[in-house]
Structures are given as C-alpha cells and as structure tokens.
Amino acid sequence: MADFSRPGSLYGAVDLGARKQALDAQARRETAGPQAASSASIVDVTEETFTTDVIDRSMSVPVVLDLWSPRAPGSAQLSPVLEKVVGSMGGRAVLARINVDASPQIAQALRVQAVPTVLAVFQGQAVTGFQQVLPEQEVRRWLDELMGAVEQFYEANPDARPAQGDGEQAPEAPPADPDLLAAEQAIEQGDLDAAETAYERLLARVPSDEDAKMGLAGVRLIKRTTGADPADVQRRLADPADIDAHLLAADMEMLSGSVDEAFARVVAVVKRTSGDERDRARRHLLGLFETLPAEDPSLAKARRALANALF
C-alpha cells in the first residue's frame, strides 16, 4: 500500500536532485579513477592508501571520512551531499571516501557499526562524527563547527599551522547561470512560481540544459502535490477509474523517493485506459521522467514498461 504520510513539500527537490548528484559522482569515479580524484579535495581511499590519504593529509587539513557501502541506501543520499559541502570549502578540508565492503579492515579499526558513518580526522586523530543521513544544512553546520575547532587549535598552536600554499586547492568552478541561481534561491524561499519562471527563462536560452529541465519538472511536480490530502488520496485509490487520484498518488510517491513505484502506478493506468485518458497518463509519465537525469537506471526500466503498455 502506498505511504503518503509525507505531504508534498520542497524536500522533493532535494531527494530527486540527490539522485543526479549520486549518478554524476559515480560517473566521475568510473571515468577519472582514483588518481584523478586525488588531485582535488575528494579522494577514494583503500586500505593501502589510508595512511597517505588520511593520516598524512590530516596533519595539515581536516579529513572528512565518508564510510559508505553500495548496499546502504543512506550512502546514496549522504555521499553526494558530502561531496558538495566539502567541495565548496576551497581545499580547506578533504573528503576521503571509503567503501567499507572493499576495505573491511578500516571499518573494523574505526569501529564502524553502521553505514553511512562520517568521521573527521585531524592531526591523525578522529575528533568528531555522526552516523545518520543529515540534510545539507546540518552537514554544513557540522563542518562549520569542525573548522571552528581547527582554527582554535591553530590559534593555540601557531607553529602547527601549515604554510600558505601547503593545503589542498580545489579547482575553481565555473560561474553558475544567473537564472539557475535565481531558481535555486526561489526554491529555498518557497517561491515555486518564481522558480518555475527562472527555469523557463533558462530553457528558452539553452533548451538542452538538463539541470533546468529537471528543476522545472521537479517544481511542477511539487506544485501539483501542494495542498493534497494524503488520506483523501489513499481513500480514492480504491476506485481504478479515478485517474486524478492515481496520477496524484504517483506524484507523491516520486516526492517520497519511491520512484519505481510511481512509474509502475502510471504504467498501470496506461494499460487499463484508452483514448484521451491513456494519452493523459502517458504524458504525465513522460513529465515524471523529466525529473530524473537521463542516465538514471529507473528510466530505462520504466520506458520499456511504457512501450509494452502502449503496444
């Protein structure tokens, strides 16, 4: 049975965006490899490189350990957030990613009992950490507190401060599109209409911009669910002919992260309808597809299911 206990809100944009960030990060690791990652402030660590990449580096900058597992759904949520937050530090901190399945001795030595686990190592010692999936703002707050403690250490021990230029320097990112920034700011302020307008302006100039396509589809998805009563939707699902309820239920499932379930629900509507109703359900599903990056594995499966339903 569908779970609509979480009403539509802005959390959906974060959840869907995290899927793209995770896929982007995976693609970077597969195409660039560990050596390329080591050249910036993000590095993949193994048992053989732990001393060099973590202990040695921690003598000059704090190293944030992301102890993750491909079997843990929480890792797919938290890892891209850590990449974003630590990557924005301009080299003042290093993110060390450790696959605990591939490096069990590290996990054992650090007494990791659950994944994801995040630890901060400074001056060769684990100084703080957490064992849960946190939203970006909480991760930033935690990292700010860590950096504040590091600064206090250097104030008390000025001789330990590394010379200028000794720390890691991340490459400067290209400036973001002003309309993309405007859309993101509008989302943070809860102004979905302004966000929609900004995304539309960007797409009018750059029709192929995937971030704008995803953002616009995500904002429209959230707007469709705003004010919906989860209990009423759940009750109406008992009627297979209530197309509005089933499409709205799929929207709510998308926002809660149940992507495959949402796609399957709309495909089922396509199968049992015809004419205008079938075309409406088909177009609704295509709109849901646009909320995800093109390489998302859920899309290929859903496109095959849609083709089978139509033909």
GROMACS .gro file of C-alpha atoms in nm:
model
  311
    1MET     CA    1   0.000   0.000   0.000
    2ALA     CA    2   0.125   0.348  -0.081
    3ASP     CA    3   0.258   0.561   0.205
    4PHE     CA    4   0.164   0.927   0.172
    5SER     CA    5   0.249   1.029   0.529
    6ARG     CA    6   0.484   1.296   0.396
    7PRO     CA    7   0.284   1.568   0.218
    8GLY     CA    8   0.429   1.739  -0.087
    9SER     CA    9   0.692   1.999   0.001
   10LEU     CA   10   1.033   2.125  -0.102
   11TYR     CA   11   1.210   1.814   0.028
   12GLY     CA   12   1.125   1.651  -0.303
   13ALA     CA   13   1.359   1.876  -0.497
   14VAL     CA   14   1.643   1.770  -0.270
   15ASP     CA   15   1.560   1.400  -0.292
   16LEU     CA   16   1.539   1.400  -0.672
   17GLY     CA   17   1.847   1.617  -0.706
   18ALA     CA   18   2.043   1.378  -0.490
   19ARG     CA   19   1.981   1.101  -0.744
   20LYS     CA   20   2.150   1.309  -1.013
   21GLN     CA   21   2.440   1.403  -0.785
   22ALA     CA   22   2.498   1.039  -0.694
   23LEU     CA   23   2.497   0.935  -1.060
   24ASP     CA   24   2.732   1.221  -1.153
   25ALA     CA   25   2.970   1.122  -0.875
   26GLN     CA   26   2.965   0.758  -0.985
   27ALA     CA   27   3.038   0.860  -1.344
   28ARG     CA   28   3.330   1.076  -1.231
   29ARG     CA   29   3.477   0.788  -1.032
   30GLU     CA   30   3.437   0.542  -1.321
   31THR     CA   31   3.584   0.769  -1.590
   32ALA     CA   32   3.850   0.954  -1.391
   33GLY     CA   33   3.962   0.681  -1.149
   34PRO     CA   34   4.116   0.717  -0.802
   35GLN     CA   35   4.424   0.905  -0.922
   36ALA     CA   36   4.221   1.185  -1.076
   37ALA     CA   37   4.004   1.215  -0.765
   38SER     CA   38   4.318   1.252  -0.553
   39SER     CA   39   4.421   1.565  -0.740
   40ALA     CA   40   4.133   1.764  -0.587
   41SER     CA   41   3.987   1.774  -0.238
   42ILE     CA   42   3.799   1.444  -0.284
   43VAL     CA   43   3.983   1.112  -0.277
   44ASP     CA   44   3.885   0.744  -0.283
   45VAL     CA   45   4.075   0.562  -0.009
   46THR     CA   46   4.176   0.197   0.020
   47GLU     CA   47   4.350   0.005   0.296
   48GLU     CA   48   4.678   0.056   0.110
   49THR     CA   49   4.639   0.434   0.078
   50PHE     CA   50   4.477   0.509   0.415
   51THR     CA   51   4.796   0.630   0.583
   52THR     CA   52   4.895   0.863   0.300
   53ASP     CA   53   4.550   0.992   0.204
   54VAL     CA   54   4.403   1.024   0.552
   55ILE     CA   55   4.663   1.029   0.831
   56ASP     CA   56   4.930   1.227   0.647
   57ARG     CA   57   4.683   1.474   0.498
   58SER     CA   58   4.514   1.529   0.833
   59MET     CA   59   4.834   1.684   0.967
   60SER     CA   60   4.764   1.996   0.760
   61VAL     CA   61   4.388   1.992   0.687
   62PRO     CA   62   4.090   1.814   0.843
   63VAL     CA   63   3.992   1.500   0.655
   64VAL     CA   64   3.624   1.404   0.645
   65LEU     CA   65   3.580   1.027   0.614
   66ASP     CA   66   3.272   0.909   0.426
   67LEU     CA   67   3.243   0.542   0.522
   68TRP     CA   68   2.988   0.414   0.276
   69SER     CA   69   2.855   0.095   0.120
   70PRO     CA   70   2.679   0.034  -0.212
   71ARG     CA   71   2.435  -0.182  -0.013
   72ALA     CA   72   2.325   0.107   0.210
   73PRO     CA   73   2.054   0.337   0.065
   74GLY     CA   74   2.158   0.608   0.309
   75SER     CA   75   2.501   0.623   0.149
   76ALA     CA   76   2.349   0.717  -0.187
   77GLN     CA   77   2.173   1.006  -0.014
   78LEU     CA   78   2.456   1.132   0.205
   79SER     CA   79   2.764   1.089  -0.016
   80PRO     CA   80   2.666   1.349  -0.280
   81VAL     CA   81   2.583   1.596  -0.002
   82LEU     CA   82   2.928   1.548   0.149
   83GLU     CA   83   3.088   1.593  -0.193
   84LYS     CA   84   2.901   1.918  -0.245
   85VAL     CA   85   2.968   2.060   0.101
   86VAL     CA   86   3.334   1.962   0.132
   87GLY     CA   87   3.398   2.051  -0.233
   88SER     CA   88   3.276   2.406  -0.162
   89MET     CA   89   3.543   2.452   0.107
   90GLY     CA   90   3.808   2.556  -0.143
   91GLY     CA   91   4.057   2.294  -0.029
   92ARG     CA   92   4.034   2.379   0.343
   93ALA     CA   93   3.911   2.023   0.405
   94VAL     CA   94   3.947   1.689   0.226
   95LEU     CA   95   3.676   1.430   0.170
   96ALA     CA   96   3.807   1.073   0.188
   97ARG     CA   97   3.559   0.815   0.059
   98ILE     CA   98   3.595   0.461   0.194
   99ASN     CA   99   3.389   0.168   0.067
  100VAL     CA  100   3.364  -0.043   0.384
  101ASP     CA  101   3.280  -0.354   0.180
  102ALA     CA  102   3.609  -0.323  -0.009
  103SER     CA  103   3.809  -0.208   0.296
  104PRO     CA  104   3.672  -0.403   0.595
  105GLN     CA  105   3.992  -0.362   0.799
  106ILE     CA  106   3.950   0.016   0.801
  107ALA     CA  107   3.590  -0.019   0.915
  108GLN     CA  108   3.698  -0.259   1.190
  109ALA     CA  109   3.982  -0.034   1.306
  110LEU     CA  110   3.749   0.266   1.323
  111ARG     CA  111   3.480   0.056   1.497
  112VAL     CA  112   3.219   0.137   1.235
  113GLN     CA  113   2.891  -0.025   1.337
  114ALA     CA  114   2.661   0.119   1.071
  115VAL     CA  115   2.680   0.293   0.735
  116PRO     CA  116   2.684   0.563   0.642
  117THR     CA  117   2.926   0.681   0.910
  118VAL     CA  118   3.109   1.013   0.888
  119LEU     CA  119   3.425   1.085   1.088
  120ALA     CA  120   3.654   1.385   1.091
  121VAL     CA  121   4.026   1.317   1.130
  122PHE     CA  122   4.265   1.597   1.228
  123GLN     CA  123   4.627   1.571   1.336
  124GLY     CA  124   4.599   1.193   1.297
  125GLN     CA  125   4.303   1.158   1.537
  126ALA     CA  126   3.930   1.106   1.484
  127VAL     CA  127   3.779   1.412   1.653
  128THR     CA  128   3.407   1.412   1.571
  129GLY     CA  129   3.147   1.244   1.351
  130PHE     CA  130   2.793   1.118   1.305
  131GLN     CA  131   2.610   0.801   1.195
  132GLN     CA  132   2.299   0.913   1.012
  133VAL     CA  133   2.177   1.077   0.695
  134LEU     CA  134   2.165   1.453   0.753
  135PRO     CA  135   2.027   1.725   0.526
  136GLU     CA  136   2.274   1.958   0.361
  137GLN     CA  137   2.223   2.242   0.608
  138GLU     CA  138   2.300   2.013   0.902
  139VAL     CA  139   2.613   1.880   0.730
  140ARG     CA  140   2.728   2.237   0.668
  141ARG     CA  141   2.665   2.325   1.032
  142TRP     CA  142   2.866   2.023   1.147
  143LEU     CA  143   3.152   2.110   0.914
  144ASP     CA  144   3.148   2.475   1.025
  145GLU     CA  145   3.183   2.359   1.386
  146LEU     CA  146   3.471   2.133   1.284
  147MET     CA  147   3.650   2.415   1.103
  148GLY     CA  148   3.596   2.642   1.402
  149ALA     CA  149   3.760   2.384   1.629
  150VAL     CA  150   4.050   2.351   1.385
  151GLU     CA  151   4.100   2.726   1.386
  152GLN     CA  152   4.101   2.729   1.767
  153PHE     CA  153   4.370   2.460   1.759
  154TYR     CA  154   4.588   2.671   1.530
  155GLU     CA  155   4.535   2.980   1.745
  156ALA     CA  156   4.659   2.784   2.045
  157ASN     CA  157   4.938   2.620   1.843
  158PRO     CA  158   5.050   2.873   1.580
  159ASP     CA  159   5.362   2.676   1.492
  160ALA     CA  160   5.142   2.388   1.375
  161ARG     CA  161   4.962   2.599   1.115
  162PRO     CA  162   5.069   2.491   0.762
  163ALA     CA  163   5.245   2.749   0.549
  164GLN     CA  164   5.036   2.928   0.291
  165GLY     CA  165   5.003   2.712  -0.018
  166ASP     CA  166   5.056   2.385   0.169
  167GLY     CA  167   4.686   2.298   0.179
  168GLU     CA  168   4.480   2.141  -0.096
  169GLN     CA  169   4.338   2.378  -0.353
  170ALA     CA  170   4.027   2.272  -0.541
  171PRO     CA  171   3.990   2.395  -0.898
  172GLU     CA  172   3.768   2.699  -0.928
  173ALA     CA  173   3.423   2.608  -1.054
  174PRO     CA  174   3.274   2.796  -1.349
  175PRO     CA  175   3.014   3.058  -1.255
  176ALA     CA  176   2.659   2.929  -1.235
  177ASP     CA  177   2.394   3.053  -1.474
  178PRO     CA  178   2.209   3.350  -1.314
  179ASP     CA  179   1.869   3.202  -1.393
  180LEU     CA  180   1.973   2.871  -1.235
  181LEU     CA  181   2.085   3.059  -0.925
  182ALA     CA  182   1.759   3.256  -0.923
  183ALA     CA  183   1.560   2.934  -0.943
  184GLU     CA  184   1.754   2.772  -0.659
  185GLN     CA  185   1.715   3.081  -0.441
  186ALA     CA  186   1.342   3.091  -0.513
  187ILE     CA  187   1.309   2.726  -0.410
  188GLU     CA  188   1.493   2.796  -0.085
  189GLN     CA  189   1.248   3.081  -0.020
  190GLY     CA  190   0.948   2.863  -0.104
  191ASP     CA  191   0.852   3.069  -0.411
  192LEU     CA  192   0.772   2.797  -0.661
  193ASP     CA  193   0.621   3.033  -0.918
  194ALA     CA  194   0.941   3.238  -0.933
  195ALA     CA  195   1.148   2.921  -0.958
  196GLU     CA  196   0.934   2.795  -1.245
  197THR     CA  197   0.973   3.126  -1.428
  198ALA     CA  198   1.351   3.124  -1.384
  199TYR     CA  199   1.383   2.769  -1.516
  200GLU     CA  200   1.164   2.858  -1.815
  201ARG     CA  201   1.386   3.159  -1.894
  202LEU     CA  202   1.696   2.940  -1.884
  203LEU     CA  203   1.542   2.676  -2.110
  204ALA     CA  204   1.433   2.941  -2.357
  205ARG     CA  205   1.802   3.030  -2.393
  206VAL     CA  206   1.951   2.682  -2.352
  207PRO     CA  207   1.686   2.420  -2.439
  208SER     CA  208   1.925   2.131  -2.371
  209ASP     CA  209   2.017   2.231  -2.013
  210GLU     CA  210   1.948   1.912  -1.816
  211ASP     CA  211   1.962   2.078  -1.474
  212ALA     CA  212   1.697   2.328  -1.582
  213LYS     CA  213   1.478   2.053  -1.731
  214MET     CA  214   1.498   1.852  -1.410
  215GLY     CA  215   1.443   2.159  -1.196
  216LEU     CA  216   1.137   2.272  -1.389
  217ALA     CA  217   0.983   1.924  -1.386
  218GLY     CA  218   1.056   1.894  -1.013
  219VAL     CA  219   0.899   2.230  -0.931
  220ARG     CA  220   0.586   2.145  -1.130
  221LEU     CA  221   0.571   1.811  -0.954
  222ILE     CA  222   0.581   1.982  -0.615
  223LYS     CA  223   0.316   2.236  -0.719
  224ARG     CA  224   0.081   1.956  -0.824
  225THR     CA  225   0.101   1.798  -0.478
  226THR     CA  226   0.085   2.116  -0.271
  227GLY     CA  227  -0.224   2.111  -0.054
  228ALA     CA  228  -0.312   1.749  -0.136
  229ASP     CA  229  -0.462   1.546   0.149
  230PRO     CA  230  -0.273   1.215   0.170
  231ALA     CA  231  -0.562   1.043   0.347
  232ASP     CA  232  -0.809   1.153   0.079
  233VAL     CA  233  -0.576   1.036  -0.199
  234GLN     CA  234  -0.534   0.699  -0.028
  235ARG     CA  235  -0.912   0.659   0.000
  236ARG     CA  236  -0.971   0.747  -0.364
  237LEU     CA  237  -0.720   0.489  -0.488
  238ALA     CA  238  -0.983   0.222  -0.426
  239ASP     CA  239  -1.151   0.341  -0.745
  240PRO     CA  240  -0.944   0.238  -1.052
  241ALA     CA  241  -1.143   0.486  -1.261
  242ASP     CA  242  -1.027   0.784  -1.052
  243ILE     CA  243  -0.739   0.879  -1.282
  244ASP     CA  244  -0.671   1.204  -1.097
  245ALA     CA  245  -0.613   1.017  -0.772
  246HIS     CA  246  -0.376   0.765  -0.925
  247LEU     CA  247  -0.169   1.029  -1.104
  248LEU     CA  248  -0.153   1.240  -0.788
  249ALA     CA  249  -0.052   0.932  -0.590
  250ALA     CA  250   0.232   0.876  -0.836
  251ASP     CA  251   0.344   1.237  -0.787
  252MET     CA  252   0.350   1.189  -0.411
  253GLU     CA  253   0.544   0.864  -0.447
  254MET     CA  254   0.803   1.043  -0.659
  255LEU     CA  255   0.850   1.307  -0.391
  256SER     CA  256   0.886   1.044  -0.120
  257GLY     CA  257   1.162   0.872  -0.319
  258SER     CA  258   0.952   0.574  -0.435
  259VAL     CA  259   1.043   0.634  -0.798
  260ASP     CA  260   0.991   0.283  -0.935
  261GLU     CA  261   0.657   0.254  -0.758
  262ALA     CA  262   0.542   0.585  -0.906
  263PHE     CA  263   0.638   0.480  -1.257
  264ALA     CA  264   0.467   0.143  -1.218
  265ARG     CA  265   0.148   0.311  -1.097
  266VAL     CA  266   0.121   0.535  -1.404
  267VAL     CA  267   0.209   0.249  -1.641
  268ALA     CA  268  -0.078   0.055  -1.485
  269VAL     CA  269  -0.310   0.346  -1.562
  270VAL     CA  270  -0.189   0.347  -1.923
  271LYS     CA  271  -0.263  -0.027  -1.951
  272ARG     CA  272  -0.623  -0.004  -1.833
  273THR     CA  273  -0.727   0.314  -2.014
  274SER     CA  274  -0.774   0.421  -2.373
  275GLY     CA  275  -0.819   0.732  -2.582
  276ASP     CA  276  -0.770   1.067  -2.413
  277GLU     CA  277  -0.727   0.913  -2.068
  278ARG     CA  278  -0.445   0.689  -2.188
  279ASP     CA  279  -0.274   0.980  -2.362
  280ARG     CA  280  -0.306   1.192  -2.050
  281ALA     CA  281  -0.146   0.920  -1.837
  282ARG     CA  282   0.131   0.873  -2.095
  283ARG     CA  283   0.212   1.244  -2.097
  284HIS     CA  284   0.206   1.254  -1.718
  285LEU     CA  285   0.458   0.972  -1.704
  286LEU     CA  286   0.685   1.148  -1.953
  287GLY     CA  287   0.671   1.452  -1.727
  288LEU     CA  288   0.782   1.240  -1.432
  289PHE     CA  289   1.069   1.106  -1.643
  290GLU     CA  290   1.199   1.462  -1.679
  291THR     CA  291   1.253   1.494  -1.303
  292LEU     CA  292   1.543   1.247  -1.326
  293PRO     CA  293   1.875   1.256  -1.512
  294ALA     CA  294   1.878   1.074  -1.844
  295GLU     CA  295   2.117   0.805  -1.716
  296ASP     CA  296   1.905   0.712  -1.414
  297PRO     CA  297   1.859   0.332  -1.428
  298SER     CA  298   1.493   0.358  -1.327
  299LEU     CA  299   1.416   0.536  -1.655
  300ALA     CA  300   1.521   0.255  -1.885
  301LYS     CA  301   1.303   0.006  -1.700
  302ALA     CA  302   1.004   0.239  -1.699
  303ARG     CA  303   1.040   0.327  -2.068
  304ARG     CA  304   1.032  -0.044  -2.157
  305ALA     CA  305   0.724  -0.091  -1.939
  306LEU     CA  306   0.552   0.205  -2.105
  307ALA     CA  307   0.632   0.072  -2.453
  308ASN     CA  308   0.486  -0.269  -2.360
  309ALA     CA  309   0.174  -0.100  -2.220
  310LEU     CA  310   0.121   0.105  -2.535
  311PHE     CA  311   0.200  -0.164  -2.793
   0.00000   0.00000   0.00000
